[in-house]
Short mmCIF file of C-alpha atoms in Angstrom, two decimals:
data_model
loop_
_atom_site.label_atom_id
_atom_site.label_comp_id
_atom_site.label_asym_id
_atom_site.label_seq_id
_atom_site.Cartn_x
_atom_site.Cartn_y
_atom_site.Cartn_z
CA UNK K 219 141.76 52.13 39.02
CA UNK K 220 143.39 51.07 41.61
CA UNK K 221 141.23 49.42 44.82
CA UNK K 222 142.13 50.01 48.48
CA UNK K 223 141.81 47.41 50.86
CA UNK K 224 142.50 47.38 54.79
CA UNK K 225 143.93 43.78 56.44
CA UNK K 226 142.89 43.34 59.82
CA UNK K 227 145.94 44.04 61.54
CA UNK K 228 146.23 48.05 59.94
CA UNK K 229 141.93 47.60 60.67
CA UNK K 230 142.97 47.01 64.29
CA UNK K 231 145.45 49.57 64.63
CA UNK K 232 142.90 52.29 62.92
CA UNK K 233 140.29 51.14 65.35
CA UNK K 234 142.81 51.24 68.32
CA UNK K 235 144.08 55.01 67.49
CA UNK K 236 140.70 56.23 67.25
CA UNK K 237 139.95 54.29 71.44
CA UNK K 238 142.65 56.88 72.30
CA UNK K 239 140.55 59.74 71.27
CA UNK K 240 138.12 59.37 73.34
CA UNK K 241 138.00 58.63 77.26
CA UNK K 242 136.08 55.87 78.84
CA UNK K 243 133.60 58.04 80.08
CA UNK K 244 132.80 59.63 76.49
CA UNK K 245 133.17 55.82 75.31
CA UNK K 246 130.16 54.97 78.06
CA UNK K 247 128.52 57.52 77.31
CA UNK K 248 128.48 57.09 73.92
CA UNK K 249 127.79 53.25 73.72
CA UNK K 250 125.01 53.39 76.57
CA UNK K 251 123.61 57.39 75.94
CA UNK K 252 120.84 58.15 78.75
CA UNK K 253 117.76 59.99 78.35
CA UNK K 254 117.91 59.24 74.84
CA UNK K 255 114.06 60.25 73.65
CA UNK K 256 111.47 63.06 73.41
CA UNK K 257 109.03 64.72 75.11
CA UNK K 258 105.61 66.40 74.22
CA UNK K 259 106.82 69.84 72.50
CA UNK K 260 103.08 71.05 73.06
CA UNK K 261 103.01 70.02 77.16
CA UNK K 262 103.37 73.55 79.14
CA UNK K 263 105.95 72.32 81.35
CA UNK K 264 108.30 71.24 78.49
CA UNK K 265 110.70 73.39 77.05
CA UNK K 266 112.25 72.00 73.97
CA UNK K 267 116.31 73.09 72.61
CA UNK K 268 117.75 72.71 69.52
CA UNK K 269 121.41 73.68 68.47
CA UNK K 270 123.74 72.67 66.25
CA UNK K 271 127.63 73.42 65.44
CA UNK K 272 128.08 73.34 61.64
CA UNK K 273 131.84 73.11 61.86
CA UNK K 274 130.97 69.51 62.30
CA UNK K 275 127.54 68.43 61.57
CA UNK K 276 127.03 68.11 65.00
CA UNK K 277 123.46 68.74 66.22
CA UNK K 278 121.47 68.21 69.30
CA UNK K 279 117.87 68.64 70.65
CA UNK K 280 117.55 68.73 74.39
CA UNK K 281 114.11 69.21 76.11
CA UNK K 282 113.33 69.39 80.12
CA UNK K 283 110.24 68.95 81.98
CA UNK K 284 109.86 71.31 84.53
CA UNK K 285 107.41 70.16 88.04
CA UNK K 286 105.35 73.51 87.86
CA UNK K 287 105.19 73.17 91.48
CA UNK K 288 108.55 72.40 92.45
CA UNK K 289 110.40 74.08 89.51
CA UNK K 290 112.87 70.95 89.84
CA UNK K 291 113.28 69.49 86.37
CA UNK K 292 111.53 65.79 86.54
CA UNK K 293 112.45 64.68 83.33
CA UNK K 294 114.81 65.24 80.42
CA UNK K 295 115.33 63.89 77.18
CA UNK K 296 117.80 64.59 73.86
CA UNK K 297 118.62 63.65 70.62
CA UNK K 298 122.00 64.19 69.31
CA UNK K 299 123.09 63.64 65.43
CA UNK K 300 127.10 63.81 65.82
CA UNK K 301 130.28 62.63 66.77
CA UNK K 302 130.72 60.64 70.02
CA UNK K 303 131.78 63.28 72.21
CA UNK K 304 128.61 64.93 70.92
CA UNK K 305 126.56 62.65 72.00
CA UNK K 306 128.17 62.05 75.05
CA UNK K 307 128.15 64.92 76.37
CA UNK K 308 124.40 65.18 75.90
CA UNK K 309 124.47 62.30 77.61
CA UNK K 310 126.51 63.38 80.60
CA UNK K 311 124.29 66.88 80.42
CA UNK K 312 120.98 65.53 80.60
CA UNK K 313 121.78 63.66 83.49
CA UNK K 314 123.62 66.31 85.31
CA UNK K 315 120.48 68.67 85.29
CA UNK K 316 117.93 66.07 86.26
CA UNK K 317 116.50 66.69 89.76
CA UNK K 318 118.15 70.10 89.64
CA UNK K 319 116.14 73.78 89.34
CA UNK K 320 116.37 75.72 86.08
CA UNK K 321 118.85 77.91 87.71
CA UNK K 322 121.27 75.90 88.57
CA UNK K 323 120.61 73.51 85.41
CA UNK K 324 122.18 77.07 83.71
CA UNK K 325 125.13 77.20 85.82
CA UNK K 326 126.65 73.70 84.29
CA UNK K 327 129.15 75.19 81.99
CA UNK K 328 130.42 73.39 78.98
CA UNK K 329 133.93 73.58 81.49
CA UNK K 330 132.39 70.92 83.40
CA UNK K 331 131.05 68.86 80.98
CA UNK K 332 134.73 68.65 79.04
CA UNK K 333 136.32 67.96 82.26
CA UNK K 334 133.82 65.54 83.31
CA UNK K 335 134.24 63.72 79.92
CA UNK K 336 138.09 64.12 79.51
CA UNK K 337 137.63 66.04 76.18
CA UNK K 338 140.39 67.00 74.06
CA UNK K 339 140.77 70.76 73.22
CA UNK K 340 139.72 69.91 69.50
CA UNK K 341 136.21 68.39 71.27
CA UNK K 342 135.22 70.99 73.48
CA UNK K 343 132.76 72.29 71.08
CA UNK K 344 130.98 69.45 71.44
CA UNK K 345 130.66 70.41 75.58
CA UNK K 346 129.41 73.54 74.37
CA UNK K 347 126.90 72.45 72.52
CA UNK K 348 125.80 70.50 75.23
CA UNK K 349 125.04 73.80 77.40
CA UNK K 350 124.05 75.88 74.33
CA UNK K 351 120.99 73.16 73.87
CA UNK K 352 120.17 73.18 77.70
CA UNK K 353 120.15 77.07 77.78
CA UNK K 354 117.71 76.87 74.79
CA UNK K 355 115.72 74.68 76.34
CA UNK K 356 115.48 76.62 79.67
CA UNK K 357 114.43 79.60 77.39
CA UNK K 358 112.11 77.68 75.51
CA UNK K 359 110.11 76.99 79.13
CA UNK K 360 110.20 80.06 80.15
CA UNK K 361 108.95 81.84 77.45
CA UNK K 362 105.90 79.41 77.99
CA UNK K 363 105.69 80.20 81.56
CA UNK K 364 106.91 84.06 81.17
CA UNK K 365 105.67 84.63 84.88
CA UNK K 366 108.64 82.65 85.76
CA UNK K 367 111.46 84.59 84.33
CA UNK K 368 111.83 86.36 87.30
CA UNK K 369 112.77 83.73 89.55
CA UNK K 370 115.45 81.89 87.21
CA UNK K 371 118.68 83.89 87.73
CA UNK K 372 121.23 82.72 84.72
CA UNK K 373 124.73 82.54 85.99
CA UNK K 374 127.40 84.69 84.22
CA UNK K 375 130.09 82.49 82.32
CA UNK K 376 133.39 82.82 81.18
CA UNK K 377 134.94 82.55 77.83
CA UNK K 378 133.74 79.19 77.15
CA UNK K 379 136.48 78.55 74.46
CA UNK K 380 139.43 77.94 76.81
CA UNK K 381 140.51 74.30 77.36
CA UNK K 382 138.95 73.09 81.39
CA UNK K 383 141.90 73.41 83.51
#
């Protein structure tokens, strides 16, 4: 049987193709994630979200904590198991809805979060996870606080399958 082996310079050039893939700001994201954690699942004011995409393995948990006062969300946390433009765009997501309300944390679209991040057409999944797990997580709260419903409009989206323009 024959062994592989890998000298430094094809190592180098592997390394360097795969620094194409990805954009700086998935690379930033992805080498210092934000938010990174967890919050109580039992607390009234969290709601929790948890999708995945099995075409890659990709899944993420994204929970918000909503001021019951304010409805602003204070606080927001994920976990992501996945590729780097996975957890990127976590990344970018949770900090895009933080200090926002819980309708307009729904009208980020997994558009903005591939165009934000500079993904690739074969990545954009990875964006729509993103805003799947945030939607969940907006459900998740409200169904603890169903007297709230009412006031969180959820914005109509497109297609979400079509490459950001």
């Amino acid at each position: 049987m024959r062994r592989l082996t890998c000298t430094p310079l094809a190592l180098n050039a592997a390394v360097a193709s795969l620094r194409t893939l990805y954009s700086a700001q998935v690379e930033d994201h992805y080498n210092h994630p934000r938010n990174v954690g967890k919050l109580d699942k039992a607390d009234p004011n969290v709601g929790t979200g948890l999708r995945g995409a099995p075409e890659c393995g990709d899944m993420t948990q994204m929970q918000v904590k909503v001021n019951p006062d304010t409805g602003i969300i204070e606080d927001v946390k994920f976990k992501a198991f996945g590729c780097g433009s996975a957890i990127a765009a976590s990344s970018y997501a949770s900090q895009a809805i933080r200090g926002k309300t819980l309708s307009e944390a729904l009208e980020l679209t997994n558009r903005q979060i591939a165009q934000e991040l500079s993904l690739p057409p074969v990545k954009l999944h990875c964006s729509m996870l993103a805003q799947e797990t945030i939607q969940a997580a907006v459900e998740n709260y409200l169904s603890k606080n169903p007297s709230l419903k009412s006031k969180v409009q959820k914005k109509q989206t497109k297609d979400a399958s079509t490459p950001p323009n």
